[in-house]
Amino acid sequence: MIAEETFPEIREAVRRLCARFPGAYWRELDRERAYPTAFVQALTEAGFLSVLIPEEYSGSGLGLSAATAILEEIHRSGCNGGACHAQMYTMGTVLRHGTPAQKEAYLPKVASGELRLQAFGVTEPDAGTDTTRITTFARREGDRYIVNGRKLWISRAEHSDLMVLLCRTSPRSEEKSSAGMSVLLVDMRAAVGHGLTITPVRTMLNHATTELLFEDLEVPAENLVGEEGKGFRYILDGMNAERILIAAECIGDARFFIDRASQYAKDRVVFGRPIGENQGVQFPLARAHVQMTSASLMVDRAAQLFEAGRPCGTEANMAKLVASEASWFAADMALQTHGGFGFAEEYDIERKFRETRLYQVAPISTNLILSHVATHVLGQPKSF
Ligand SMILES: Cc1cc2nc3c(=O)[nH]c(=O)nc-3n(C[C@H](O)[C@H](O)[C@H](O)COP(=O)(O)OP(=O)(O)OC[C@H]3O[C@@H](n4cnc5c(N)ncnc54)[C@H](O)[C@@H]3O)c2cc1C
């Protein structure tokens, strides 16, 4: 079964919801770099953001494939899930590694939307992709941690009640560089203004991303998730789900571009005939469809492995790579097909074009995926 045919009822419901948030809604927010509060509220109320939370914690307990269907449809509709997709999966760190008390305290409220757990603090300005080089440090003092350091590109921090924060609790050692990191659950409502400063970073797309400064922020020791020193492993555990879900958003974007370009190629008449009659216009469209369909099968495969509890790191990475390249090819094709009108804001092509470019860099850049495949699958020597 290809991805488009899965979960038809969920897809139809998502499409109906998204129809209430047309291009004009997103264009206005884009101009102001404003948060899509009404859209996120609607998704929350419809229960779409809690599908991965087990029923015992008041979620709907569906698998990752249902979540990919939801995000794909959001993006295919011209909307963007970036403002809230992390509400779906960030809770996974608590679900997999939290104490029973933490799960009871947080997960039902995340499921209902009463608590927004959609900030994920890993990246730092000086460490880049080499996460073992992070220096944000949490020093234990009695029943609390004192956190100092900086994070960059932390999305939705201003729109989150809780944040999963990766920090060092012991200095880095060359022998075991990934040891000595821990995960803390930071209550943003208590933290902002009391040791945490959030500064928005304006980017080429409307993504609510920020820089965070920690100056002696106090976090209760009971907010440690799992064991001290094992945080890197916990964060890695969550990355497969994130990559598969982002790949689904790319598939949705690619479908959006293909739908729009296809229609435009039929309607636009130049030299007395629809531009779609020219193979120079048809072929890129067809190629975009082929690439998107192939990538979507890879996304399905990765999601199936994830749901079966089987190792899927390589497949999740490969799905993200091919899907982000398919969406970018489709974006470029759609812009070209629309000619000058592709640059006009009212067509939404230029906005989605900017939005979909992100996925070749975040949450993981293409080169790092290629490096993973080269070394882990093909047995090449590690380059770093
Ligand atoms: C809009 C946006 C939102 C984000 N949201 C979040 C968030 O919510 N939370 C969070 O923690 N992070 C977030 N990020 C950070 C994102 O995950 C990183 O930007 C991404 O992983 C790349 O890291 P970097 O920017 O530090 O690039 P760098 O690590 O500095 O790399 C720069 C370039 O060099 C290449 N490169 C680096 N090392 C190698 C190598 N050894 N071999 C080959 N090529 C290499 C990379 O592929 C990349 O193209 C976000 C970023 C953006 C732009």
XYZ file of C-alpha atoms and ligand atoms in Angstrom:
437
model
C 0.000 0.000 0.000
C 1.459 3.394 -0.852
C 1.418 6.124 1.772
C -1.422 8.066 0.182
C -3.847 5.209 0.765
C -3.197 4.754 4.481
C -5.570 6.143 7.122
C -8.092 7.612 4.643
C -10.431 8.830 7.397
C -7.696 10.581 9.325
C -6.390 12.142 6.117
C -9.851 13.393 5.180
C -10.365 14.892 8.648
C -6.976 16.633 8.495
C -7.779 17.995 5.036
C -11.084 19.385 6.294
C -9.369 21.065 9.236
C -6.632 22.508 7.028
C -9.182 23.967 4.614
C -10.078 26.400 7.413
C -6.486 27.727 7.259
C -5.922 28.776 3.629
C -2.886 30.427 2.049
C -3.984 33.916 3.148
C -3.772 32.812 6.818
C -0.205 31.552 6.407
C 0.912 34.511 4.299
C -0.144 36.990 6.952
C 1.673 35.059 9.689
C 4.707 34.686 7.445
C 4.962 38.451 6.959
C 4.869 39.033 10.724
C 6.825 35.868 11.602
C 3.905 35.164 13.937
C 2.909 31.849 15.537
C -0.113 30.005 14.065
C -1.964 29.853 17.399
C -5.434 29.186 15.956
C -4.138 26.379 13.717
C -2.266 24.692 16.570
C -5.334 25.050 18.792
C -7.507 23.390 16.155
C -5.088 20.476 15.732
C -4.892 20.056 19.511
C -8.671 20.049 19.953
C -9.061 17.525 17.144
C -6.618 15.218 18.971
C -4.137 15.066 16.103
C -1.136 15.997 18.237
C -1.642 13.233 20.798
C -1.782 10.232 18.498
C 1.535 8.814 19.708
C 0.666 8.981 23.406
C -0.563 5.609 24.716
C -4.209 5.320 25.728
C -3.282 4.785 29.395
C -2.020 8.382 29.367
C -5.108 9.659 27.528
C -3.620 9.733 24.041
C -5.034 7.777 21.144
C -2.142 5.309 21.107
C -1.848 5.089 17.345
C 1.417 4.203 15.677
C 3.934 6.369 13.888
C 2.277 5.709 10.503
C -0.844 7.551 11.645
C 1.323 10.498 12.675
C 3.071 10.497 9.289
C -0.342 10.562 7.552
C -1.385 13.581 9.636
C 1.782 15.587 8.982
C 1.855 14.671 5.310
C -1.716 15.921 4.832
C -1.022 19.129 6.757
C 1.838 19.891 4.399
C 0.034 18.755 1.283
C -2.724 21.220 2.164
C -0.245 24.116 2.096
C -0.168 24.388 5.885
C 2.933 23.763 8.011
C 3.282 21.413 10.974
C 6.582 22.921 12.141
C 4.831 25.025 14.758
C 3.642 21.981 16.659
C 4.965 18.698 15.237
C 7.289 18.346 18.223
C 4.239 18.168 20.522
C 3.722 14.761 18.939
C 7.129 13.242 19.563
C 9.153 15.175 22.183
C 7.130 13.454 24.899
C 8.750 10.179 23.710
C 11.783 10.919 25.891
C 9.553 11.034 28.985
C 7.509 8.052 27.824
C 10.557 5.843 27.252
C 12.866 7.007 30.031
C 10.795 8.929 32.600
C 9.746 7.674 36.019
C 6.134 6.515 36.548
C 5.550 9.736 38.507
C 6.845 11.881 35.637
C 4.681 10.041 33.128
C 1.586 10.422 35.309
C 2.309 14.074 35.935
C 2.994 15.124 32.356
C 1.720 12.779 29.664
C -2.067 13.124 30.197
C -1.683 16.903 30.203
C 0.465 16.806 27.066
C -2.228 14.634 25.477
C -4.978 17.128 26.276
C -2.831 20.090 25.219
C -2.955 21.581 28.714
C 0.834 21.295 28.680
C 2.846 22.079 25.569
C 5.980 19.937 25.478
C 7.348 20.969 22.113
C 10.757 22.510 22.798
C 13.791 20.359 22.358
C 17.107 21.917 23.414
C 20.138 20.196 21.922
C 22.003 22.403 19.409
C 24.607 24.905 20.610
C 26.366 27.626 18.608
C 29.892 26.284 19.116
C 29.180 22.537 19.016
C 27.132 22.339 15.789
C 26.345 18.791 14.783
C 29.043 17.435 17.096
C 26.660 17.112 20.035
C 29.351 15.660 22.312
C 30.897 19.181 22.310
C 27.936 20.857 23.992
C 28.981 22.859 27.028
C 25.692 23.858 28.675
C 26.329 22.495 32.149
C 23.967 21.409 34.938
C 25.730 21.358 38.318
C 24.023 19.352 41.023
C 23.504 21.214 44.308
C 21.395 19.270 46.801
C 17.893 18.811 45.409
C 18.382 20.952 42.307
C 20.565 21.516 39.269
C 22.082 24.894 38.417
C 22.218 25.310 34.649
C 24.547 27.648 32.730
C 25.183 27.875 28.991
C 23.682 28.720 25.613
C 21.554 26.947 23.036
C 20.787 28.028 19.481
C 17.974 27.210 17.049
C 15.635 26.018 19.781
C 12.280 26.143 18.054
C 8.948 26.895 19.749
C 10.666 27.745 23.066
C 8.339 30.733 23.473
C 5.331 28.500 22.824
C 6.177 25.645 25.141
C 5.431 25.004 28.800
C 8.143 22.369 29.088
C 11.434 21.744 27.325
C 13.521 18.598 27.018
C 17.041 19.935 27.584
C 20.284 18.094 26.907
C 23.188 19.338 28.977
C 26.453 18.161 30.418
C 26.547 16.939 33.990
C 30.218 15.903 33.728
C 32.958 17.381 31.558
C 33.656 15.772 28.172
C 36.295 13.059 28.097
C 38.035 11.957 24.889
C 37.675 8.263 25.797
C 33.874 8.401 26.146
C 32.779 11.637 24.557
C 29.065 10.809 24.571
C 28.981 9.988 28.308
C 28.292 12.608 30.955
C 25.264 14.242 29.302
C 21.849 14.305 30.934
C 18.276 15.224 30.070
C 16.359 17.699 32.210
C 12.733 18.639 31.858
C 12.659 22.423 32.190
C 9.456 24.160 33.215
C 9.598 27.183 30.924
C 6.880 29.034 32.842
C 9.047 29.084 35.973
C 12.347 29.495 34.112
C 11.805 32.532 31.890
C 13.046 35.605 33.726
C 14.607 33.454 36.474
C 17.771 32.284 34.757
C 16.455 31.621 31.255
C 16.359 34.296 28.559
C 14.750 33.515 25.191
C 15.712 35.599 22.149
C 13.853 34.986 18.872
C 16.014 34.408 15.779
C 14.446 35.709 12.564
C 15.015 33.277 9.698
C 14.027 32.888 6.038
C 10.931 30.976 7.113
C 8.365 31.453 9.845
C 9.620 28.895 12.358
C 9.572 30.475 15.856
C 13.161 29.497 16.483
C 15.217 31.059 19.275
C 18.457 31.405 21.163
C 18.469 30.460 24.846
C 20.742 31.817 27.559
C 20.955 29.979 30.878
C 22.362 31.956 33.804
C 22.199 29.981 37.039
C 18.805 28.540 36.147
C 17.559 26.293 38.956
C 15.889 23.036 37.896
C 14.553 20.627 40.549
C 16.574 17.381 40.613
C 13.305 15.442 40.280
C 13.117 16.801 36.701
C 16.052 14.638 35.639
C 14.806 12.166 33.020
C 16.324 8.698 33.338
C 19.810 8.297 34.742
C 22.355 11.062 35.038
C 25.064 10.782 32.363
C 22.982 8.753 29.900
C 21.166 11.615 28.206
C 22.870 11.323 24.836
C 21.452 7.825 24.358
C 17.974 9.017 25.356
C 18.098 11.834 22.798
C 19.306 9.459 20.072
C 16.363 7.172 20.886
C 13.963 9.964 19.954
C 15.634 10.936 16.727
C 14.329 8.129 14.535
C 10.716 9.140 15.131
C 11.560 12.776 14.478
C 13.327 12.006 11.200
C 10.508 9.817 9.900
C 7.899 12.441 10.780
C 9.873 15.253 9.165
C 10.292 13.044 6.086
C 6.490 12.732 5.962
C 6.224 16.523 6.003
C 8.599 16.603 3.018
C 6.359 14.146 1.159
C 3.397 16.420 1.904
C 5.312 19.437 0.607
C 6.306 17.559 -2.549
C 2.665 16.620 -3.148
C 1.622 20.249 -2.620
C 4.102 21.444 -5.249
C 3.180 18.685 -7.698
C -0.586 19.321 -7.268
C -0.174 23.047 -7.784
C 2.265 22.808 -10.695
C 0.164 20.151 -12.396
C -2.936 22.327 -12.292
C -1.051 25.418 -13.375
C 0.545 23.575 -16.311
C -2.966 22.631 -17.530
C -4.407 26.128 -17.083
C -1.662 28.438 -18.251
C -1.812 29.067 -21.972
C 1.261 30.440 -23.750
C 1.909 30.290 -27.504
C -1.698 29.243 -27.906
C -1.506 26.030 -25.857
C -1.294 24.921 -22.215
C 2.334 24.977 -21.086
C 1.852 21.362 -19.893
C 1.746 20.274 -23.531
C 5.484 20.925 -23.691
C 7.674 18.040 -22.604
C 10.089 20.595 -21.132
C 7.341 21.340 -18.591
C 5.881 17.815 -18.306
C 9.078 15.955 -17.632
C 10.210 17.812 -14.506
C 6.640 17.394 -13.177
C 6.746 13.662 -13.889
C 10.221 13.368 -12.376
C 9.035 15.142 -9.218
C 6.178 12.637 -8.958
C 8.530 9.674 -9.412
C 10.941 10.986 -6.788
C 8.161 11.779 -4.307
C 6.533 8.357 -4.740
C 9.837 6.512 -4.270
C 10.697 8.587 -1.219
C 7.268 7.982 0.258
C 7.834 4.224 0.076
C 11.055 4.694 2.047
C 9.186 6.741 4.647
C 6.572 3.967 4.932
C 9.265 1.343 5.327
C 11.026 3.280 8.073
C 7.719 3.868 9.892
C 6.825 0.175 9.687
C 10.182 -0.845 11.174
C 9.792 1.761 13.923
C 6.312 0.484 14.770
C 7.561 -3.100 14.854
C 10.174 -2.033 17.407
C 12.965 -3.027 15.040
C 16.199 -1.072 14.468
C 15.463 1.679 11.953
C 18.207 4.293 12.345
C 19.529 3.836 8.836
C 16.062 3.698 7.267
C 14.891 6.787 9.184
C 17.960 8.676 7.995
C 17.573 7.504 4.402
C 13.873 8.388 4.420
C 14.672 11.905 5.608
C 17.375 12.313 2.976
C 15.373 11.181 -0.054
C 12.176 12.899 1.095
C 13.933 16.239 1.674
C 15.542 15.996 -1.753
C 12.220 15.061 -3.375
C 10.475 18.038 -1.769
C 13.232 20.399 -2.837
C 13.215 19.126 -6.418
C 9.424 19.514 -6.482
C 9.715 23.030 -5.038
C 12.169 24.104 -7.701
C 10.049 22.490 -10.410
C 6.891 24.230 -9.177
C 8.615 27.603 -9.099
C 9.879 27.120 -12.648
C 6.497 25.916 -13.877
C 4.802 29.002 -12.458
C 7.293 31.321 -14.172
C 7.065 34.858 -12.761
C 3.911 34.034 -10.797
C 5.924 31.568 -8.714
C 7.589 34.578 -7.113
C 4.306 36.277 -6.240
C 3.377 35.751 -2.588
C -0.284 35.090 -3.374
C 0.519 31.769 -5.069
C 2.138 30.342 -1.902
C 4.848 28.662 -3.969
C 7.619 30.977 -2.815
C 6.600 30.538 0.847
C 6.533 26.755 0.666
C 9.782 26.872 -1.363
C 11.492 28.667 1.544
C 9.890 26.363 4.087
C 10.871 23.087 2.469
C 14.533 24.056 2.018
C 15.024 23.712 5.775
C 14.768 19.938 5.736
C 18.116 19.329 4.083
C 19.737 21.028 7.095
C 17.470 20.337 10.069
C 16.943 18.249 12.078
C 20.049 16.662 10.563
C 22.000 17.754 7.508
C 22.375 15.621 4.378
C 26.134 15.155 4.748
C 25.758 13.647 8.189
C 23.243 11.123 6.833
C 25.572 10.228 3.979
C 28.353 9.775 6.512
C 26.135 7.436 8.549
C 25.313 5.323 5.475
C 28.941 5.272 4.288
C 30.312 4.112 7.626
C 27.472 2.076 9.188
C 26.111 0.411 6.055
C 29.016 0.358 3.632
C 31.841 -0.137 6.121
C 33.856 2.893 5.009
C 36.294 4.449 7.474
C 34.815 7.122 9.739
C 35.781 10.618 8.543
C 35.405 12.349 11.917
C 15.004 26.690 11.590
C 15.788 25.718 12.445
C 15.162 25.088 13.502
C 15.885 24.224 14.341
N 15.273 23.699 15.466
C 16.036 23.040 16.377
C 15.474 22.650 17.646
O 14.281 22.851 17.922
N 16.282 22.053 18.562
C 17.614 21.824 18.309
O 18.291 21.299 19.180
N 18.172 22.178 17.116
C 17.420 22.785 16.155
N 17.975 23.171 14.950
C 19.391 22.900 14.704
C 19.618 21.894 13.574
O 19.369 20.598 14.042
C 21.058 22.106 13.082
O 21.099 23.379 12.435
C 21.492 21.036 12.145
O 21.581 19.795 12.803
C 22.869 21.363 11.534
O 23.757 21.746 12.549
P 24.563 23.124 12.457
O 23.635 24.194 12.030
O 25.272 23.337 13.719
O 25.586 22.880 11.277
P 27.112 22.458 11.410
O 27.265 21.267 12.267
O 27.897 23.678 11.742
O 27.414 22.042 9.906
C 27.466 23.015 8.834
C 27.549 22.269 7.502
O 28.749 21.485 7.482
C 28.447 20.127 7.230
N 29.334 19.274 8.022
C 29.656 19.388 9.338
N 30.499 18.410 9.709
C 30.694 17.635 8.616
C 31.441 16.448 8.371
N 32.160 15.856 9.327
N 31.410 15.920 7.118
C 30.683 16.495 6.138
N 29.959 17.617 6.315
C 29.955 18.183 7.551
C 26.990 19.935 7.643
O 26.399 18.877 6.904
C 26.395 21.291 7.316
O 25.949 21.320 5.976
C 17.251 23.977 14.075
C 17.873 24.600 12.977
C 17.169 25.468 12.169
C 17.885 26.157 11.036
